Coordinates of C-alpha atoms in Angstrom, one line a residue:
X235 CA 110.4 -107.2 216.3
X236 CA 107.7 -108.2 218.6
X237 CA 108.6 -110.4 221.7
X238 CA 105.3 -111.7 223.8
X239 CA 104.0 -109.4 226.0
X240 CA 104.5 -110.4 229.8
X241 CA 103.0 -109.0 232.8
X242 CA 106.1 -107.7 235.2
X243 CA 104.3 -107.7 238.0
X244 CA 105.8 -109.9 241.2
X245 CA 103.3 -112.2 243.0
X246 CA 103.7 -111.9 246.9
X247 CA 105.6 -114.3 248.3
X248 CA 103.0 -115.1 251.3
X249 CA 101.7 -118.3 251.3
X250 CA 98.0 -118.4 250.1
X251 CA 95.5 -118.4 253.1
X252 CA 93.8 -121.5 253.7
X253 CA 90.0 -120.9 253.6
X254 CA 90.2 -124.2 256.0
X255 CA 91.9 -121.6 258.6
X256 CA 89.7 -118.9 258.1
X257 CA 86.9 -120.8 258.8
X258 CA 88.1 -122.4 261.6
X259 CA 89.5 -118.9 263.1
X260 CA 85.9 -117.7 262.3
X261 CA 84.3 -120.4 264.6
X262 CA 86.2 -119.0 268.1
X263 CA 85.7 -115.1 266.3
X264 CA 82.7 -115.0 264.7
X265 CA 80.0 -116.7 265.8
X266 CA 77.1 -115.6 262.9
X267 CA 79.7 -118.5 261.2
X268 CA 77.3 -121.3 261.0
X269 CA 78.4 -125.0 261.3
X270 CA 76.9 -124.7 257.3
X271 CA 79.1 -122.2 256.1
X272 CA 82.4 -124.0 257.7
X273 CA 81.5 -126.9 256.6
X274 CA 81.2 -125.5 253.0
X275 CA 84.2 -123.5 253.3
X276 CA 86.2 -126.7 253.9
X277 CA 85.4 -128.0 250.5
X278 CA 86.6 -125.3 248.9
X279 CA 89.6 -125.6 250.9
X280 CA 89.5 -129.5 249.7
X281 CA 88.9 -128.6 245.9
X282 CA 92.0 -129.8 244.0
X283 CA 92.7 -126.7 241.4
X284 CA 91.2 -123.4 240.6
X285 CA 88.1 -124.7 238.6
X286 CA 87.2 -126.7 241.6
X287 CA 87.7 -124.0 244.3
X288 CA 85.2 -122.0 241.9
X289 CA 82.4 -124.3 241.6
X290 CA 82.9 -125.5 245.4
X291 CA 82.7 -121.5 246.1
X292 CA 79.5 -121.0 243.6
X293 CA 77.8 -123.1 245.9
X294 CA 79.0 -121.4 248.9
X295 CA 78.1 -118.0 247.7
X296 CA 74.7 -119.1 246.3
X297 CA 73.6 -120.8 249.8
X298 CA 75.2 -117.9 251.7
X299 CA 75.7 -114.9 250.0
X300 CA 75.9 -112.8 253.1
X301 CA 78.3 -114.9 254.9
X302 CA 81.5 -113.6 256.5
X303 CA 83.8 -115.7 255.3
X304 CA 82.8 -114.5 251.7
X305 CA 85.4 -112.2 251.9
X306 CA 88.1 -114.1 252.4
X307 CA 86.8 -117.0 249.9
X308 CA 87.3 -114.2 247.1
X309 CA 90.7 -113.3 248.4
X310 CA 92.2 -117.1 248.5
X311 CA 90.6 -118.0 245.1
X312 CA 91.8 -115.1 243.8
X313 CA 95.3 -115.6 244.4
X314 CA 94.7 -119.0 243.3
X315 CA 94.0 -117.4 239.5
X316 CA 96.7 -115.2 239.9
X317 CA 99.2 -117.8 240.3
X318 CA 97.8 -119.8 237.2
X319 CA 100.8 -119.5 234.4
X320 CA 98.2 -120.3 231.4
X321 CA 97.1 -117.4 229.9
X322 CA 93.9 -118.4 228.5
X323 CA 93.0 -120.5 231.4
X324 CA 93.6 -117.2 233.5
X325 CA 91.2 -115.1 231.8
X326 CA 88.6 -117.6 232.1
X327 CA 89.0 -118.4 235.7
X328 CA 88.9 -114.7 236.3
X329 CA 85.8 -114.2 234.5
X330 CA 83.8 -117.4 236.0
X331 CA 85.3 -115.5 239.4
X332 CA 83.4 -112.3 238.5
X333 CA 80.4 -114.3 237.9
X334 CA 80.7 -115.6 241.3
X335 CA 81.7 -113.1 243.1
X336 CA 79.5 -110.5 241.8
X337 CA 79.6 -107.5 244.5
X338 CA 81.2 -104.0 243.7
X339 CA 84.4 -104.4 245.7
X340 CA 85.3 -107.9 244.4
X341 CA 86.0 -107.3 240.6
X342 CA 89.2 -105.6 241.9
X343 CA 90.6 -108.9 243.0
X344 CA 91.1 -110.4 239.4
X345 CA 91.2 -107.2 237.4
X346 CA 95.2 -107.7 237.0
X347 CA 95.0 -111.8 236.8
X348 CA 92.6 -110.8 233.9
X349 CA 94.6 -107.6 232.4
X350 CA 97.2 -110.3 232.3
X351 CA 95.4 -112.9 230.5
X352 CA 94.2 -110.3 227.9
X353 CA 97.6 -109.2 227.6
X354 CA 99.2 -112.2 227.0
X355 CA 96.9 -113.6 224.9
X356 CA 96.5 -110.6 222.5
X357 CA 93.0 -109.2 223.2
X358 CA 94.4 -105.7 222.9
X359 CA 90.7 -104.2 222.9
X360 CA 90.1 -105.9 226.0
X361 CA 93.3 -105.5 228.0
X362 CA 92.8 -101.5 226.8
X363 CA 89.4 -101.3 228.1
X364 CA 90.5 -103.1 231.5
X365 CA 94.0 -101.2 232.1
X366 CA 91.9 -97.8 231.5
X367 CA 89.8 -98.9 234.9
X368 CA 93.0 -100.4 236.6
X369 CA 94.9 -97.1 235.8
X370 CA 92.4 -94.8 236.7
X371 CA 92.7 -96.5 240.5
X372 CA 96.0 -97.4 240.7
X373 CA 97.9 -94.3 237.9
X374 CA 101.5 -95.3 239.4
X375 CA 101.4 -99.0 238.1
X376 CA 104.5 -98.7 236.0
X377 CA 104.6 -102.5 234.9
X378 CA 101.0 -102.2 233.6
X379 CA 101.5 -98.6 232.2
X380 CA 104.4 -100.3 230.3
X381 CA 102.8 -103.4 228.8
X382 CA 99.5 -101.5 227.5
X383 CA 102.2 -99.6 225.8
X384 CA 104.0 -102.5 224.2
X385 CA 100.6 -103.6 223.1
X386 CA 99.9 -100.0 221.4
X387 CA 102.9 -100.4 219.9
X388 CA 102.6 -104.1 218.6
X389 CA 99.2 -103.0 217.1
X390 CA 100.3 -99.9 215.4
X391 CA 103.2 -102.3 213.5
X392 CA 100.4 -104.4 212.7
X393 CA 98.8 -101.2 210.7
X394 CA 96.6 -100.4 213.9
X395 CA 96.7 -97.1 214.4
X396 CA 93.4 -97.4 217.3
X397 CA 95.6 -97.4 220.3
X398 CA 98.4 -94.6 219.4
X399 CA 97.2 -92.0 221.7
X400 CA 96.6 -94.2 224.3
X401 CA 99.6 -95.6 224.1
X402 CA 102.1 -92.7 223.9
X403 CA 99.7 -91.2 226.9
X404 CA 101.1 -94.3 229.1
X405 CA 104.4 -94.8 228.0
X406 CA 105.0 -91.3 228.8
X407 CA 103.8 -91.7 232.0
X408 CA 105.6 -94.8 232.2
X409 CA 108.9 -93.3 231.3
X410 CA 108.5 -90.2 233.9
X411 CA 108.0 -93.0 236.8
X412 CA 111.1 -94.9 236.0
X413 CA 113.2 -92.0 235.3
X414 CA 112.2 -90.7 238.6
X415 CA 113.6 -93.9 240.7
X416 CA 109.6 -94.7 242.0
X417 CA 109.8 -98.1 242.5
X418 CA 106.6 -99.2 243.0
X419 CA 106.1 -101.1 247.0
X420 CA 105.4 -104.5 245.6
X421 CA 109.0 -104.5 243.8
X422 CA 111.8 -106.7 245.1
X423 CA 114.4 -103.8 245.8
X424 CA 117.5 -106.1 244.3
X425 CA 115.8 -106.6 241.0
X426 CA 114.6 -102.8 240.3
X427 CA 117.9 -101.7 238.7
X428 CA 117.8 -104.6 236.0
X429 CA 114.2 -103.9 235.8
X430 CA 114.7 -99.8 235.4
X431 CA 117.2 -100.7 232.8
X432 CA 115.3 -103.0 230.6
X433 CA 111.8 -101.2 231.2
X434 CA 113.6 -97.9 229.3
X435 CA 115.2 -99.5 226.5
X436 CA 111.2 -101.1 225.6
X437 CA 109.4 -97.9 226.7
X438 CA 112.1 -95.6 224.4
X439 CA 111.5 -98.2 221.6
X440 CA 107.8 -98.4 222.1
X441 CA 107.2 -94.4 222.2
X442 CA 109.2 -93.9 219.0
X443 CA 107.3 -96.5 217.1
X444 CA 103.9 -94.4 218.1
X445 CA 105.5 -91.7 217.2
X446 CA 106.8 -92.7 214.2
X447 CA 104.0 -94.8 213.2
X448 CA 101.3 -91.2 213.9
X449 CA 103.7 -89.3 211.4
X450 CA 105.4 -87.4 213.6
X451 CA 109.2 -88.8 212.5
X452 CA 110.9 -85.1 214.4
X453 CA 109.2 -86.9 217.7
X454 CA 110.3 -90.1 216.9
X455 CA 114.2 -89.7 216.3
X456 CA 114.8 -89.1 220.1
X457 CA 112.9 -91.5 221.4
X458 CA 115.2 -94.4 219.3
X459 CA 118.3 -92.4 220.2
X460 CA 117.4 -92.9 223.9
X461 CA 116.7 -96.5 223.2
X462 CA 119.6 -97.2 221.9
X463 CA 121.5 -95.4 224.5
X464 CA 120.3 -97.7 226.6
X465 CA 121.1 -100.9 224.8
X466 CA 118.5 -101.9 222.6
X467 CA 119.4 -105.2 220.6
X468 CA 116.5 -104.7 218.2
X469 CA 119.0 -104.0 215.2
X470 CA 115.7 -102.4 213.0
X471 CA 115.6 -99.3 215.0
X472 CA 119.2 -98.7 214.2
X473 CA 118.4 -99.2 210.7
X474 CA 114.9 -96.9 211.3
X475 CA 116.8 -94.2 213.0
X476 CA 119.6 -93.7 210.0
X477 CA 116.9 -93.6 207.9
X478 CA 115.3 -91.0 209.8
X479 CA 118.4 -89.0 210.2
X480 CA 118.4 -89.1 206.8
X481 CA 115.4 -87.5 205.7
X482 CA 116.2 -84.5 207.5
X483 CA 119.2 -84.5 205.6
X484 CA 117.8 -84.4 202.1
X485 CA 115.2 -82.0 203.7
X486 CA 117.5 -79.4 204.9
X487 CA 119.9 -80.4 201.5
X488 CA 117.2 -79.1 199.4
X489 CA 116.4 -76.3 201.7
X490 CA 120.2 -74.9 200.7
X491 CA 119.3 -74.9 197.0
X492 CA 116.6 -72.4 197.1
X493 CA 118.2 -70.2 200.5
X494 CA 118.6 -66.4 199.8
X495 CA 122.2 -65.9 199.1
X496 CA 122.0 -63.8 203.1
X497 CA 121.4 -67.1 204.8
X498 CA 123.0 -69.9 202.4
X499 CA 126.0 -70.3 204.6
X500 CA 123.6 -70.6 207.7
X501 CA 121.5 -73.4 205.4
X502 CA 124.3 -74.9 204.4
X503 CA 125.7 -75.1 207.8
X504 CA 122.6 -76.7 209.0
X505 CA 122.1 -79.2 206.7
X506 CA 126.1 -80.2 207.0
X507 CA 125.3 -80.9 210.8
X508 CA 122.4 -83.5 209.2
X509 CA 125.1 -85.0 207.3
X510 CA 126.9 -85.5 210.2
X511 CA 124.2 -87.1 212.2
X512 CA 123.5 -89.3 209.3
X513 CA 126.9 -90.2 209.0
X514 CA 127.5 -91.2 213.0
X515 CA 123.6 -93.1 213.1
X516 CA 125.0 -95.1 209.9
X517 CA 128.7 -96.0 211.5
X518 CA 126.4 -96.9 214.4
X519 CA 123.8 -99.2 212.4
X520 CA 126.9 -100.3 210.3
X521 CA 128.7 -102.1 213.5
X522 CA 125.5 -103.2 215.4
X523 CA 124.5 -105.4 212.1
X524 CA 128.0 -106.2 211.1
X525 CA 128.2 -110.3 211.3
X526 CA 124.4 -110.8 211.5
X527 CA 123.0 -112.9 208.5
X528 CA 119.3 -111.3 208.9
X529 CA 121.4 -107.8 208.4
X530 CA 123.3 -108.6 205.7
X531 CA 121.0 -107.2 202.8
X532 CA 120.9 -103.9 204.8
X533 CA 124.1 -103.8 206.3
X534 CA 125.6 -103.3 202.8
X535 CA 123.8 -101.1 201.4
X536 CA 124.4 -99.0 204.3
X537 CA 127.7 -98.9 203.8
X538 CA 126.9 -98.2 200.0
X539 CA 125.4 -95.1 201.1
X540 CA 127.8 -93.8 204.1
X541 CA 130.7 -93.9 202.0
X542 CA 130.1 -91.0 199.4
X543 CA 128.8 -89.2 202.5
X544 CA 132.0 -89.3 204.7
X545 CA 134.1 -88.6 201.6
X546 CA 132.2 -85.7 201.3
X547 CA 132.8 -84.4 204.7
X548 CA 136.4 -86.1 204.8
X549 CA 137.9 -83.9 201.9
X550 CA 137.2 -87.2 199.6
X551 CA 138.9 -89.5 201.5
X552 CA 137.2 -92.8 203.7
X553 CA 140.4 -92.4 206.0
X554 CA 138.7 -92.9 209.6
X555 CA 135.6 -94.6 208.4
X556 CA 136.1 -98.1 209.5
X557 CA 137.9 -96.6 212.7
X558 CA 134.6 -95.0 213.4
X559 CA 132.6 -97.7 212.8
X560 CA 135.2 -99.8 215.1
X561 CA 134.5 -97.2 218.0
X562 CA 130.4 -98.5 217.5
X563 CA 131.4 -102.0 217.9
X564 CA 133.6 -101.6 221.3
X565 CA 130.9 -99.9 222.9
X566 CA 128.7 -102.2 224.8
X567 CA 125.3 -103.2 223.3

C-alpha cells in the first residue's frame, strides 16, 4: 500500500547563475573582489558536477571566507544539489554543503534538497527532525506538510507508532491548506487542480491510517470515506472501511439486546442505520475489487457476508443487490 515517497515541490525554471558571471559582474561592482577570489570563483564555475563545484568552493571558502561572492557561491551550488535526481547522492552533497558553507543563514539553502533526500530514501527520523525546522519557518509548505505525513503514515503500517501525532498534526494542516484553494507561489497555476485532487485522496488516506492505527477507529471512518470520495485506487481502504462500518454494527447490535424496553425501538433504529452503512461500504468494496486477482480472496467473502445482511433489510430477498453493487462500478474511480 505504500508507493515511494516523492518530494512535490517544482524547481524554478530560471537558469542556474553562473558563478563565472557573478564574479565578473563583481569586478566592475565591487571592487574588495580581488583578482584571487575571481580567479577562484572561475573554477568553481569550471568544475564539471556537483562534487567538483564543492571541493573547488571548499577551497574558495577556506582562502576567503569573508569574500563577497560567498554568497552567491552557496546559492549556485545549491541549486546545483537541488537539481540532482539521486536521492542518496543529494543528501550527501547537501551535507558536505553544510560543512562548507558553515554560517547561520546558509543551512537554509539545502534544508529541502536534504528533507528530500531523507525523504526519499527513508530516514524518517531524519526527515522528521529536519521538516520540524523547515515547518517552523515556512508553516504553509503544503507539499512538505504532506510527505512527512505519508512518511508517519508508512511507519505506523510498519508497526511504528513514533511519528502518529506528528503526523496527524501536519496532515491536518495539510488538508486545511488544500481545502482552502492556497496554492502556494512556487506552484505552476495549470497543474494545481490535478495536484489539489491527488494531494486529498493521499492526505484522506494517510490521516485515517493515523487514526486508525492510534485506536481511534470513530476518527478514522471519515477520513477513508473522504478518500474514497475522492478516488482512491488503494482497494485495502475499501476493504478497511467495511470492516470498520462493521464493528459499529455488531457494537450498536449488541447494544439492542440489553436496551430498556423505553428506548429499544430507538436502539434498534440506530443500529439498523449501521446495517445500512455496512451494507452500502460492502456494495462499494464489492465493485471496486470485482475482477482484481489480488482481491479475489476478499472480494468473496465479502459478498458471503453482505448477502444475509441485505436480505435482512430486503424482507429476505437479494432483489437489488447486484444493481447496487452495479451503481458502485459506474461511478468513476
Amino acid at each position: 500500500m505504500r508507493t515511494e515517497v516523492k518530494m512535490l515541490r517544482i524547481l524554478s525554471s530560471l537558469a542556474l547563475a553562473c558563478v563565472l558571471a557573478i564574479a565578473a559582474t563583481a569586478q566592475t561592482d565591487n571592487p574588495k573582489v580581488s583578482g584571487g577570489e575571481r580567479d577562484a570563483a572561475q573554477k568553481i564555475e569550471k568544475a564539471a558536477g556537483a562534487q567538483a563545484k564543492l571541493d573547488a568552493a571548499a577551497n574558495f571558502v577556506k582562502k576567503y571566507p569573508q569574500s563577497a561572492l560567498r554568497r552567491q557561491i552557496a546559492e549556485s551550488i545549491a541549486q546545483v544539489i537541488a537539481q540532482t535526481t539521486d536521492a542518496s547522492a543529494k543528501g550527501k552533497l547537501a551535507q558536505t554543503f553544510l560543512g562548507i558553507f558553515n554560517q547561520p543563514d546558509e543551512a537554509s539553502l539545502v534544508t529541502l534538497a536534504l528533507l528530500t533526500a531523507y525523504m526519499n530514501t527513508g530516514q524518517t527520523q531524519d526527515a522528521m527532525r529536519l521538516g520540524a525546522e523547515w515547518l517552523a519557518k515556512n508553516p504553509d509548505d503544503i507539499a512538505v506538510l504532506q510527505n512527512l505525513t505519508i512518511m508517519a503514515s508508512g511507519e505506523a503500517i510498519k508497526g511504528n507508532n513514533t511519528f502518529i501525532t506528528q503526523g496527524r498534526e501536519y496532515g491536518a494542516k495539510a488538508i486545511a491548506l488544500v481545502e482552502a484553494d492556497r496554492m502556494p507561489s512556487w506552484f505552476e497555476a495549470a497543474k494545481w487542480p490535478e495536484y489539489k485532487k491527488q494531494a486529498l485522496v493521499s492526505l484522506y488516506r494517510e490521516m485515517g491510517i493515523l487514526a486508525f492505527k492510534a485506536g481511534e477507529t470513530a476518527a478514522a471512518i471519515p477520513f477513508f470515506e473522504k478518500a474514497i470520495e475522492h478516488g482512491t485506487i488503494d482497494g485495502a481502504i475499501y476493504l478497511l472501511l467495511t470492516d470498520l462500518h462493521n464493528d459499529v454494527y455488531e457494537r450498536a447490535a449488541k447494544a439492542v439486546t440489553t436496551t430498556p424496553s423505553a428506548e429499544y425501538q430507538a436502539a434498534k433504529q440506530k443500529a439498523e442505520a449501521a446495517l445500512d452503512r455496512v451494507i452500502e461500504s460492502a456494495a462499494q468494496a464489492i465493485a471496486f475489487t470485482d475482477g482484481k486477482p489480488e482481491f479475489a480472496q476478499a472480494n468473496a467473502a465479502l459478498r458471503e457476508r453482505l448477502t444475509p445482511y441485505y436480505k435482512y433489510r430486503h424482507n429476505s430477498s437479494t432483489d437489488g443487490m447486484e444493481q447496487l453493487i452495479e451503481k458502485y462500478k459506474k461511478r468513476p474511480q
